[in-house]
Coordinates of N, CA and C in Angstrom, one line a residue:
M9 N -34.2 -17.7 -9.3 CA -33.3 -16.5 -8.9 C -31.9 -16.9 -9.2
A10 N -31.1 -16.0 -9.7 CA -29.7 -16.3 -10.0 C -28.9 -16.5 -8.7
E11 N -27.9 -17.4 -8.8 CA -27.1 -17.6 -7.6 C -25.7 -17.0 -7.9
T12 N -25.2 -16.2 -7.0 CA -23.9 -15.6 -7.1 C -22.9 -16.3 -6.1
R13 N -21.8 -16.8 -6.6 CA -20.8 -17.3 -5.8 C -19.5 -16.4 -5.8
H14 N -18.9 -16.2 -4.7 CA -17.7 -15.3 -4.6 C -16.5 -16.2 -4.5
L15 N -15.7 -16.2 -5.6 CA -14.6 -17.1 -5.7 C -13.2 -16.4 -5.5
F16 N -12.2 -17.2 -5.3 CA -10.8 -16.7 -5.3 C -10.5 -15.6 -4.2
S17 N -10.9 -15.9 -3.0 CA -10.7 -15.0 -1.9 C -9.2 -14.9 -1.6
T18 N -8.8 -13.7 -1.1 CA -7.4 -13.5 -0.7 C -7.3 -13.5 0.8
P19 N -6.5 -14.4 1.4 CA -6.4 -14.5 2.8 C -5.6 -13.3 3.4
F20 N -6.1 -12.8 4.5 CA -5.5 -11.7 5.3 C -5.6 -12.1 6.7
V21 N -4.6 -12.5 7.4 CA -4.6 -13.1 8.7 C -4.2 -12.0 9.7
I22 N -5.0 -11.9 10.8 CA -4.7 -10.9 11.9 C -4.5 -11.7 13.2
D23 N -3.5 -11.5 13.9 CA -3.2 -12.1 15.2 C -2.6 -11.1 16.2
R24 N -2.3 -11.5 17.4 CA -1.7 -10.6 18.4 C -0.4 -11.2 18.9
L25 N 0.5 -10.4 19.2 CA 1.7 -10.8 20.0 C 1.3 -10.8 21.4
Q26 N 1.6 -11.9 22.1 CA 1.1 -12.1 23.5 C 2.0 -11.6 24.6
S27 N 3.3 -11.3 24.3 CA 4.2 -10.9 25.3 C 4.6 -9.4 25.3
P28 N 4.1 -8.6 26.2 CA 4.5 -7.2 26.3 C 6.0 -7.1 26.5
E29 N 6.6 -8.1 27.3 CA 8.0 -8.1 27.5 C 8.8 -8.3 26.2
G30 N 8.3 -9.2 25.4 CA 9.0 -9.5 24.1 C 8.9 -8.3 23.2
I31 N 7.7 -7.6 23.2 CA 7.6 -6.4 22.4 C 8.6 -5.3 22.8
A32 N 8.8 -5.2 24.1 CA 9.7 -4.2 24.6 C 11.2 -4.5 24.2
V33 N 11.5 -5.8 24.3 CA 12.8 -6.2 23.9 C 13.1 -6.0 22.4
L34 N 12.1 -6.2 21.6 CA 12.2 -6.0 20.1 C 12.4 -4.5 19.9
R35 N 11.6 -3.7 20.6 CA 11.7 -2.2 20.4 C 13.1 -1.8 20.7
Q36 N 13.7 -2.3 21.8 CA 15.0 -1.8 22.2 C 16.1 -2.3 21.2
A37 N 15.9 -3.5 20.7 CA 16.8 -4.0 19.7 C 16.8 -3.1 18.4
I38 N 15.6 -2.7 18.0 CA 15.4 -1.9 16.8 C 16.1 -0.5 17.0
M39 N 15.8 0.1 18.2 CA 16.3 1.5 18.4 C 17.8 1.4 18.5
T40 N 18.4 0.4 19.1 CA 19.8 0.2 19.2 C 20.4 0.1 17.8
Q41 N 19.8 -0.7 16.9 CA 20.3 -0.9 15.6 C 20.2 0.4 14.8
R42 N 19.1 1.2 15.1 CA 19.0 2.5 14.4 C 20.1 3.4 14.7
E43 N 20.5 3.4 16.0 CA 21.7 4.2 16.4 C 23.0 3.7 15.7
R44 N 23.1 2.4 15.6 CA 24.3 1.8 15.0 C 24.4 2.1 13.5
D45 N 23.2 2.1 12.8 CA 23.2 2.2 11.3 C 22.1 3.3 11.0
Q46 N 22.5 4.5 11.2 CA 21.5 5.6 11.1 C 21.0 5.8 9.6
A47 N 21.8 5.5 8.7 CA 21.5 5.7 7.3 C 20.4 4.7 6.8
G48 N 20.5 3.5 7.3 CA 19.5 2.5 6.9 C 19.5 2.3 5.4
V49 N 18.4 1.9 4.8 CA 18.3 1.7 3.4 C 17.0 2.3 2.9
Q50 N 16.9 2.6 1.6 CA 15.7 3.2 1.0 C 15.1 2.2 0.0
I51 N 13.9 1.7 0.3 CA 13.3 0.7 -0.6 C 11.9 1.3 -0.9
S52 N 10.8 0.9 -0.2 CA 9.5 1.4 -0.4 C 9.2 2.6 0.5
N53 N 10.0 2.8 1.5 CA 9.7 3.9 2.5 C 9.9 5.3 1.9
I54 N 9.0 6.1 2.2 CA 9.1 7.6 1.9 C 9.4 8.3 3.2
G55 N 10.7 8.5 3.5 CA 11.1 9.0 4.7 C 11.2 7.9 5.8
G56 N 11.5 8.2 7.0 CA 11.6 7.2 8.0 C 12.9 6.4 7.9
W57 N 13.0 5.4 8.7 CA 14.2 4.6 8.8 C 13.8 3.1 8.5
H58 N 14.5 2.5 7.5 CA 14.3 1.1 7.1 C 15.7 0.4 7.3
S59 N 15.7 -0.6 8.2 CA 16.9 -1.3 8.5 C 17.3 -2.2 7.3
D60 N 18.5 -2.8 7.5 CA 18.8 -3.9 6.6 C 17.9 -5.1 6.8
T61 N 18.0 -6.1 6.0 CA 17.1 -7.2 6.1 C 17.6 -8.4 6.9
K62 N 18.5 -8.1 7.8 CA 19.2 -9.2 8.6 C 18.8 -9.1 10.1
M63 N 17.6 -8.7 10.4 CA 17.1 -8.6 11.7 C 17.1 -9.9 12.5
V64 N 16.9 -11.0 11.7 CA 16.9 -12.3 12.4 C 18.3 -12.5 13.1
E65 N 19.3 -11.9 12.5 CA 20.7 -12.0 13.1 C 20.9 -11.0 14.3
W66 N 20.6 -9.7 14.0 CA 20.9 -8.7 15.0 C 19.8 -8.5 16.0
G67 N 18.6 -9.0 15.8 CA 17.5 -8.8 16.7 C 17.5 -9.7 17.9
G68 N 18.4 -10.7 17.9 CA 18.4 -11.6 19.1 C 17.3 -12.6 19.2
E69 N 17.2 -13.2 20.3 CA 16.2 -14.3 20.5 C 14.8 -13.8 20.3
A70 N 14.4 -12.6 20.7 CA 13.1 -12.1 20.4 C 12.7 -12.1 19.0
A71 N 13.7 -11.7 18.1 CA 13.5 -11.6 16.7 C 13.3 -13.0 16.1
R72 N 14.1 -14.0 16.6 CA 13.9 -15.4 16.2 C 12.6 -16.0 16.6
A73 N 12.1 -15.6 17.8 CA 10.8 -16.0 18.3 C 9.7 -15.5 17.4
L74 N 9.9 -14.2 17.0 CA 8.9 -13.6 16.1 C 8.9 -14.3 14.7
A75 N 10.0 -14.6 14.2 CA 10.1 -15.3 12.9 C 9.4 -16.7 13.1
F76 N 9.6 -17.4 14.2 CA 8.9 -18.6 14.4 C 7.4 -18.5 14.5
K77 N 6.9 -17.4 15.1 CA 5.5 -17.1 15.1 C 5.0 -16.9 13.7
A78 N 5.7 -16.1 12.9 CA 5.3 -15.9 11.5 C 5.2 -17.2 10.7
M79 N 6.2 -18.1 10.9 CA 6.2 -19.4 10.2 C 5.0 -20.3 10.7
T80 N 4.7 -20.2 11.9 CA 3.6 -21.0 12.4 C 2.3 -20.5 11.8
M81 N 2.1 -19.2 11.7 CA 0.9 -18.6 11.1 C 0.8 -19.0 9.6
A82 N 2.0 -19.1 8.9 CA 2.0 -19.5 7.5 C 1.5 -21.0 7.4
D83 N 2.1 -21.8 8.3 CA 1.8 -23.2 8.2 C 0.3 -23.5 8.4
E84 N -0.3 -22.7 9.3 CA -1.8 -22.8 9.6 C -2.7 -22.3 8.5
A85 N -2.1 -21.5 7.6 CA -3.0 -20.8 6.6 C -2.9 -21.5 5.2
Q86 N -2.3 -22.6 5.1 CA -2.2 -23.2 3.8 C -2.3 -24.8 3.9
V87 N -2.3 -25.4 2.7 CA -2.4 -26.8 2.6 C -1.3 -27.2 1.6
N88 N -0.5 -28.2 1.9 CA 0.6 -28.7 1.0 C 0.0 -29.9 0.3
L89 N -0.4 -29.8 -1.0 CA -1.0 -30.9 -1.7 C 0.1 -31.9 -2.2
G90 N 1.4 -31.6 -2.0 CA 2.4 -32.5 -2.4 C 3.0 -33.3 -1.3
A91 N 2.4 -33.1 -0.1 CA 3.0 -33.8 1.1 C 3.0 -35.3 1.0
D92 N 2.0 -35.9 0.4 CA 1.9 -37.3 0.2 C 3.0 -37.9 -0.7
H93 N 3.6 -37.0 -1.5 CA 4.6 -37.4 -2.5 C 6.0 -37.0 -2.0
G94 N 6.1 -36.6 -0.7 CA 7.4 -36.3 -0.1 C 7.9 -34.9 -0.5
H95 N 7.0 -34.1 -0.9 CA 7.4 -32.7 -1.3 C 7.1 -31.8 0.0
E96 N 8.1 -31.7 0.8 CA 8.0 -30.9 2.1 C 8.7 -29.6 1.9
Y97 N 8.2 -28.6 2.6 CA 8.7 -27.2 2.4 C 9.0 -26.7 3.8
G98 N 10.1 -25.9 3.9 CA 10.4 -25.1 5.1 C 10.4 -23.6 4.7
W99 N 10.6 -22.8 5.7 CA 10.6 -21.3 5.4 C 12.0 -20.7 5.7
V100 N 12.3 -19.8 4.8 CA 13.5 -19.0 4.9 C 13.1 -17.6 5.2
P101 N 13.2 -17.1 6.5 CA 12.7 -15.8 6.8 C 13.7 -14.7 6.5
E102 N 13.2 -13.6 6.1 CA 13.9 -12.3 5.9 C 13.2 -11.2 6.7
M103 N 13.9 -10.5 7.5 CA 13.3 -9.7 8.5 C 13.9 -8.3 8.5
W104 N 13.1 -7.2 8.7 CA 13.7 -5.9 8.8 C 12.7 -5.0 9.7
A105 N 13.2 -3.9 10.1 CA 12.5 -3.0 10.9 C 12.2 -1.7 10.2
N106 N 11.1 -1.0 10.5 CA 10.8 0.3 10.0 C 10.4 1.2 11.2
V107 N 11.0 2.4 11.2 CA 10.7 3.4 12.2 C 10.2 4.7 11.4
S108 N 9.0 5.1 11.7 CA 8.4 6.2 11.0 C 7.9 7.3 12.0
T109 N 8.0 8.5 11.6 CA 7.5 9.7 12.3 C 6.6 10.5 11.4
K110 N 6.2 11.6 11.9 CA 5.2 12.4 11.2 C 5.6 12.7 9.7
G111 N 4.7 12.4 8.8 CA 4.9 12.6 7.4 C 5.4 11.5 6.6
N112 N 5.9 10.4 7.3 CA 6.4 9.2 6.6 C 5.4 8.3 6.1
A113 N 5.7 7.5 5.1 CA 4.8 6.6 4.4 C 5.5 5.6 3.7
N114 N 4.8 4.6 3.1 CA 5.4 3.6 2.2 C 4.6 3.5 0.9
Q115 N 5.2 3.6 -0.2 CA 4.5 3.5 -1.5 C 4.1 2.1 -1.8
Y116 N 3.1 1.9 -2.7 CA 2.6 0.6 -3.1 C 3.8 -0.2 -3.6
H117 N 3.8 -1.5 -3.1 CA 4.8 -2.4 -3.6 C 4.4 -3.9 -3.3
T118 N 5.1 -4.8 -3.9 CA 4.9 -6.2 -3.5 C 6.3 -6.8 -3.1
H119 N 6.3 -8.0 -2.7 CA 7.6 -8.7 -2.3 C 7.9 -9.9 -3.1
P120 N 8.4 -9.6 -4.3 CA 8.7 -10.8 -5.3 C 9.6 -11.8 -4.7
G121 N 9.3 -13.1 -5.0 CA 10.2 -14.1 -4.5 C 9.8 -14.8 -3.2
S122 N 8.9 -14.1 -2.5 CA 8.4 -14.6 -1.2 C 7.0 -15.2 -1.4
F123 N 6.6 -16.0 -0.4 CA 5.2 -16.6 -0.5 C 4.3 -15.8 0.4
W124 N 4.7 -15.6 1.7 CA 3.9 -14.8 2.6 C 4.7 -13.6 3.1
S125 N 4.0 -12.5 3.4 CA 4.6 -11.3 4.0 C 3.9 -11.0 5.3
V126 N 4.6 -10.6 6.3 CA 4.1 -10.5 7.7 C 4.5 -9.1 8.2
V127 N 3.7 -8.4 8.9 CA 4.0 -7.1 9.6 C 3.6 -7.2 11.0
A128 N 4.5 -6.9 11.9 CA 4.2 -6.9 13.4 C 4.4 -5.5 13.8
Y129 N 3.4 -5.0 14.6 CA 3.5 -3.6 15.0 C 4.0 -3.5 16.5
I130 N 5.2 -3.0 16.7 CA 5.8 -2.9 18.0 C 5.3 -1.6 18.7
D131 N 5.0 -0.6 17.9 CA 4.4 0.7 18.5 C 3.6 1.3 17.4
D132 N 2.3 1.5 17.5 CA 1.5 2.0 16.4 C 1.7 3.5 16.3
G133 N 2.3 4.2 17.3 CA 2.6 5.6 17.2 C 1.4 6.5 17.5
Y134 N 0.3 6.0 17.8 CA -0.9 6.8 18.0 C -1.0 7.3 19.5
A135 N -0.2 6.7 20.4 CA -0.3 7.1 21.8 C -1.7 7.0 22.4
G136 N -2.4 6.0 21.9 CA -3.8 5.8 22.5 C -4.9 6.6 21.8
S137 N -4.5 7.4 20.9 CA -5.5 8.3 20.2 C -6.3 7.4 19.1
G138 N -7.6 7.7 19.1 CA -8.4 7.0 18.1 C -8.7 8.0 16.9
D139 N -8.0 9.1 16.8 CA -8.2 10.1 15.8 C -7.9 9.5 14.4
A140 N -8.9 9.4 13.6 CA -8.7 8.8 12.2 C -7.9 9.7 11.3
T141 N -7.7 10.9 11.6 CA -7.0 11.8 10.8 C -5.5 11.6 10.9
L142 N -5.1 10.8 11.9 CA -3.6 10.6 12.1 C -3.0 9.7 11.0
G143 N -3.9 9.0 10.2 CA -3.4 8.2 9.1 C -2.5 7.1 9.5
G144 N -1.6 6.7 8.6 CA -0.7 5.6 8.9 C -1.3 4.2 8.7
E145 N -2.4 4.1 8.1 CA -3.1 2.8 7.9 C -2.3 1.9 6.8
L146 N -2.3 0.6 7.0 CA -1.9 -0.3 6.0 C -3.0 -0.4 5.0
Q147 N -2.6 -0.1 3.7 CA -3.6 -0.1 2.6 C -3.3 -1.2 1.7
L148 N -4.3 -1.9 1.3 CA -4.2 -3.1 0.4 C -4.9 -2.8 -0.9
Q149 N -4.4 -3.3 -2.0 CA -5.0 -3.1 -3.3 C -5.5 -4.4 -3.9
D150 N -6.8 -4.4 -4.3 CA -7.3 -5.6 -5.0 C -6.5 -5.8 -6.3
P151 N -5.9 -7.0 -6.4 CA -5.0 -7.2 -7.6 C -5.7 -7.2 -8.9
R152 N -7.0 -7.3 -8.8 CA -7.8 -7.3 -10.1 C -8.2 -5.9 -10.5
M153 N -7.9 -4.9 -9.6 CA -8.5 -3.6 -9.8 C -8.2 -2.9 -11.1
P154 N -7.0 -2.9 -11.6 CA -6.7 -2.3 -12.9 C -7.6 -2.9 -14.0
M155 N -7.7 -4.2 -14.0 CA -8.5 -4.9 -15.1 C -10.0 -4.5 -14.9
I156 N -10.5 -4.5 -13.7 CA -11.9 -4.2 -13.5 C -12.3 -2.8 -13.9
R157 N -11.4 -1.8 -13.7 CA -11.7 -0.4 -13.9 C -11.3 0.0 -15.3
M158 N -10.6 -0.9 -16.1 CA -10.1 -0.4 -17.3 C -11.1 0.1 -18.3
T159 N -12.3 -0.6 -18.4 CA -13.3 -0.2 -19.4 C -14.4 0.6 -18.8
A160 N -14.7 0.5 -17.5 CA -15.8 1.2 -16.9 C -15.4 1.6 -15.5
P161 N -14.7 2.6 -15.3 CA -14.1 3.0 -14.0 C -15.2 3.3 -12.9
D162 N -16.4 3.6 -13.3 CA -17.5 3.9 -12.3 C -18.2 2.7 -11.8
L163 N -18.0 1.5 -12.4 CA -18.7 0.3 -12.0 C -17.9 -0.4 -11.0
R164 N -18.7 -1.0 -10.0 CA -18.0 -1.8 -9.0 C -18.8 -3.2 -8.9
L165 N -18.0 -4.2 -8.6 CA -18.6 -5.5 -8.3 C -19.3 -5.5 -7.0
K166 N -20.3 -6.3 -6.7 CA -20.9 -6.4 -5.4 C -20.2 -7.4 -4.6
D167 N -20.1 -7.1 -3.3 CA -19.6 -8.1 -2.4 C -20.7 -9.1 -1.9
A168 N -20.3 -9.9 -0.9 CA -21.3 -10.9 -0.4 C -22.5 -10.3 0.2
N169 N -22.4 -9.0 0.7 CA -23.5 -8.3 1.3 C -24.3 -7.5 0.4
G170 N -23.9 -7.5 -0.9 CA -24.6 -6.7 -1.9 C -24.1 -5.3 -2.0
E171 N -23.0 -4.9 -1.3 CA -22.4 -3.6 -1.3 C -21.3 -3.6 -2.4
A172 N -20.9 -2.4 -2.8 CA -19.8 -2.3 -3.7 C -18.5 -2.8 -3.0
Q173 N -17.8 -3.7 -3.7 CA -16.5 -4.2 -3.2 C -15.5 -3.1 -3.0
N174 N -14.8 -3.1 -1.8 CA -13.8 -2.2 -1.5 C -12.5 -2.6 -2.2
S175 N -12.0 -1.9 -3.1 CA -10.8 -2.3 -3.9 C -9.5 -1.8 -3.2
E176 N -9.6 -1.0 -2.1 CA -8.4 -0.5 -1.4 C -8.8 -0.5 0.1
P177 N -9.0 -1.6 0.7 CA -9.3 -1.6 2.2 C -8.1 -1.2 3.0
M178 N -8.3 -0.6 4.1 CA -7.3 -0.1 5.0 C -7.4 -0.7 6.4
I179 N -6.3 -1.0 7.0 CA -6.2 -1.6 8.3 C -5.4 -0.6 9.2
R180 N -6.1 -0.2 10.3 CA -5.4 0.7 11.2 C -4.6 -0.1 12.2
P181 N -3.3 0.1 12.2 CA -2.4 -0.7 13.1 C -2.7 -0.5 14.6
Q182 N -2.4 -1.5 15.3 CA -2.4 -1.4 16.8 C -1.1 -2.0 17.3
T183 N -0.6 -1.5 18.4 CA 0.5 -2.1 19.0 C 0.3 -3.5 19.4
G184 N 1.1 -4.4 19.0 CA 1.0 -5.8 19.3 C 0.2 -6.6 18.2
M185 N -0.3 -5.9 17.2 CA -1.0 -6.6 16.1 C 0.1 -7.2 15.2
I186 N -0.2 -8.4 14.6 CA 0.6 -9.0 13.6 C -0.3 -9.4 12.5
V187 N 0.0 -9.1 11.3 CA -0.8 -9.4 10.1 C 0.0 -10.2 9.1
M188 N -0.7 -11.0 8.3 CA 0.0 -11.8 7.2 C -0.9 -11.8 6.0
F189 N -0.2 -11.8 4.8 CA -0.9 -11.8 3.6 C 0.0 -12.3 2.5
P190 N -0.5 -12.8 1.3 CA 0.3 -13.2 0.3 C 1.3 -12.1 -0.2
S191 N 2.5 -12.5 -0.5 CA 3.5 -11.5 -0.9 C 3.2 -10.8 -2.2
W192 N 2.4 -11.4 -3.0 CA 2.0 -10.7 -4.3 C 1.0 -9.6 -4.2
L193 N 0.4 -9.5 -3.0 CA -0.6 -8.5 -2.8 C 0.0 -7.1 -2.6
Q194 N -0.5 -6.2 -3.5 CA 0.0 -4.8 -3.4 C -0.4 -4.2 -2.1
H195 N 0.6 -3.5 -1.5 CA 0.3 -2.9 -0.2 C 1.1 -1.6 0.0
A196 N 0.6 -0.7 0.8 CA 1.3 0.6 1.1 C 0.9 1.0 2.5
V197 N 1.6 2.0 2.9 CA 1.3 2.6 4.2 C 0.9 4.1 4.0
R198 N -0.3 4.5 4.4 CA -0.7 5.9 4.3 C 0.2 6.8 5.1
P199 N 0.3 8.1 4.6 CA 1.2 9.0 5.4 C 0.7 9.1 6.9
F200 N 1.7 9.0 7.8 CA 1.5 9.0 9.2 C 1.6 10.5 9.7
H201 N 0.5 10.9 10.4 CA 0.5 12.3 10.9 C 0.5 12.4 12.4
G202 N 0.8 11.3 13.1 CA 0.8 11.3 14.6 C 2.1 11.9 15.1
E203 N 2.1 12.3 16.4 CA 3.3 12.9 17.0 C 4.2 11.9 17.6
G204 N 3.7 10.6 17.6 CA 4.5 9.5 18.2 C 5.5 8.9 17.1
T205 N 6.0 7.8 17.5 CA 7.0 7.1 16.6 C 6.4 5.7 16.3
R206 N 6.2 5.4 15.0 CA 5.7 4.2 14.5 C 6.8 3.2 14.4
I207 N 6.8 2.0 15.0 CA 7.8 1.0 14.9 C 7.2 -0.3 14.5
S208 N 7.6 -0.8 13.4 CA 7.1 -2.1 12.9 C 8.2 -3.0 12.4
I209 N 7.9 -4.3 12.3 CA 8.8 -5.3 11.8 C 8.1 -6.0 10.6
A210 N 8.8 -6.1 9.5 CA 8.3 -6.8 8.3 C 9.1 -8.1 8.2
I211 N 8.4 -9.2 7.7 CA 9.0 -10.5 7.5 C 8.6 -11.0 6.2
N212 N 9.5 -11.4 5.3 CA 9.2 -12.2 4.1 C 9.5 -13.7 4.4
L213 N 8.6 -14.5 4.0 CA 8.8 -16.0 4.2 C 8.9 -16.6 2.8
V214 N 10.1 -17.1 2.5 CA 10.4 -17.7 1.2 C 10.3 -19.2 1.4
A215 N 9.5 -19.8 0.5 CA 9.3 -21.2 0.6 C 10.5 -22.0 0.0
A216 N 11.0 -22.9 0.8 CA 12.2 -23.7 0.4 C 11.9 -25.1 0.5
R217 N 12.0 -25.8 -0.7 CA 11.6 -27.2 -0.7 C 12.7 -28.1 0.0
K218 N 12.4 -28.9 0.9 CA 13.3 -29.7 1.6 C 13.7 -31.0 0.8
A219 N 15.0 -31.4 1.0 CA 15.4 -32.6 0.4 C 14.7 -33.8 1.0
P220 N 14.4 -34.8 0.2 CA 13.7 -36.0 0.7 C 14.6 -36.7 1.8
A221 N 14.0 -37.3 2.8 CA 14.7 -38.0 3.8 C 15.7 -39.0 3.3
G222 N 16.9 -38.9 3.8 CA 18.0 -39.7 3.4 C 18.8 -39.2 2.2
V223 N 18.4 -38.0 1.7 CA 19.1 -37.4 0.5 C 19.8 -36.2 1.0
S224 N 21.1 -36.0 0.8 CA 21.8 -34.9 1.3 C 21.5 -33.7 0.3
A225 N 21.5 -32.5 0.9 CA 21.2 -31.3 0.1 C 22.3 -31.0 -0.8

């Protein structure tokens, strides 16, 4: 009988923020900054408010603690094959906030130049509702999908359970959830139809090689 091995998996890490007080402080910092800079910026967001990328500075100690959490998650999800040769790396975090209301979404995009991307959900906006029609899911795209579908769009590869592989899985956010994935992975946010306010924080982690001990930068 033929043996099938599933190779080249893509890591997607899910964790939880453990401090409700910290989440509340982050929420307040974001809403204060939104009042201060109401225009925000327009990048992948379709509607909603997107802050500048300097939340590590204006977000206070809670934002720096969140950045440290993200960096710890990254360290635990990888192996440095060059460590024995003195090739050590640190992380340069870039952080921003998103505030979305009914009808807002984010188009498919990647984060070039970064190694890991992280999203922390401060308020999922669902107000406790489990209604699937409220949308707002984080949607991920199999990076092989265009090539796989190019010649035979009706055919799907089997997954480890023998079912058709899902080329666009969706993750329904929850308040306090934090997720991490490689920055090259295409991702989007489905249109949000809830009556609440979705508040999230995004972090890019850029890998920066450290100078060897005794060598000035």
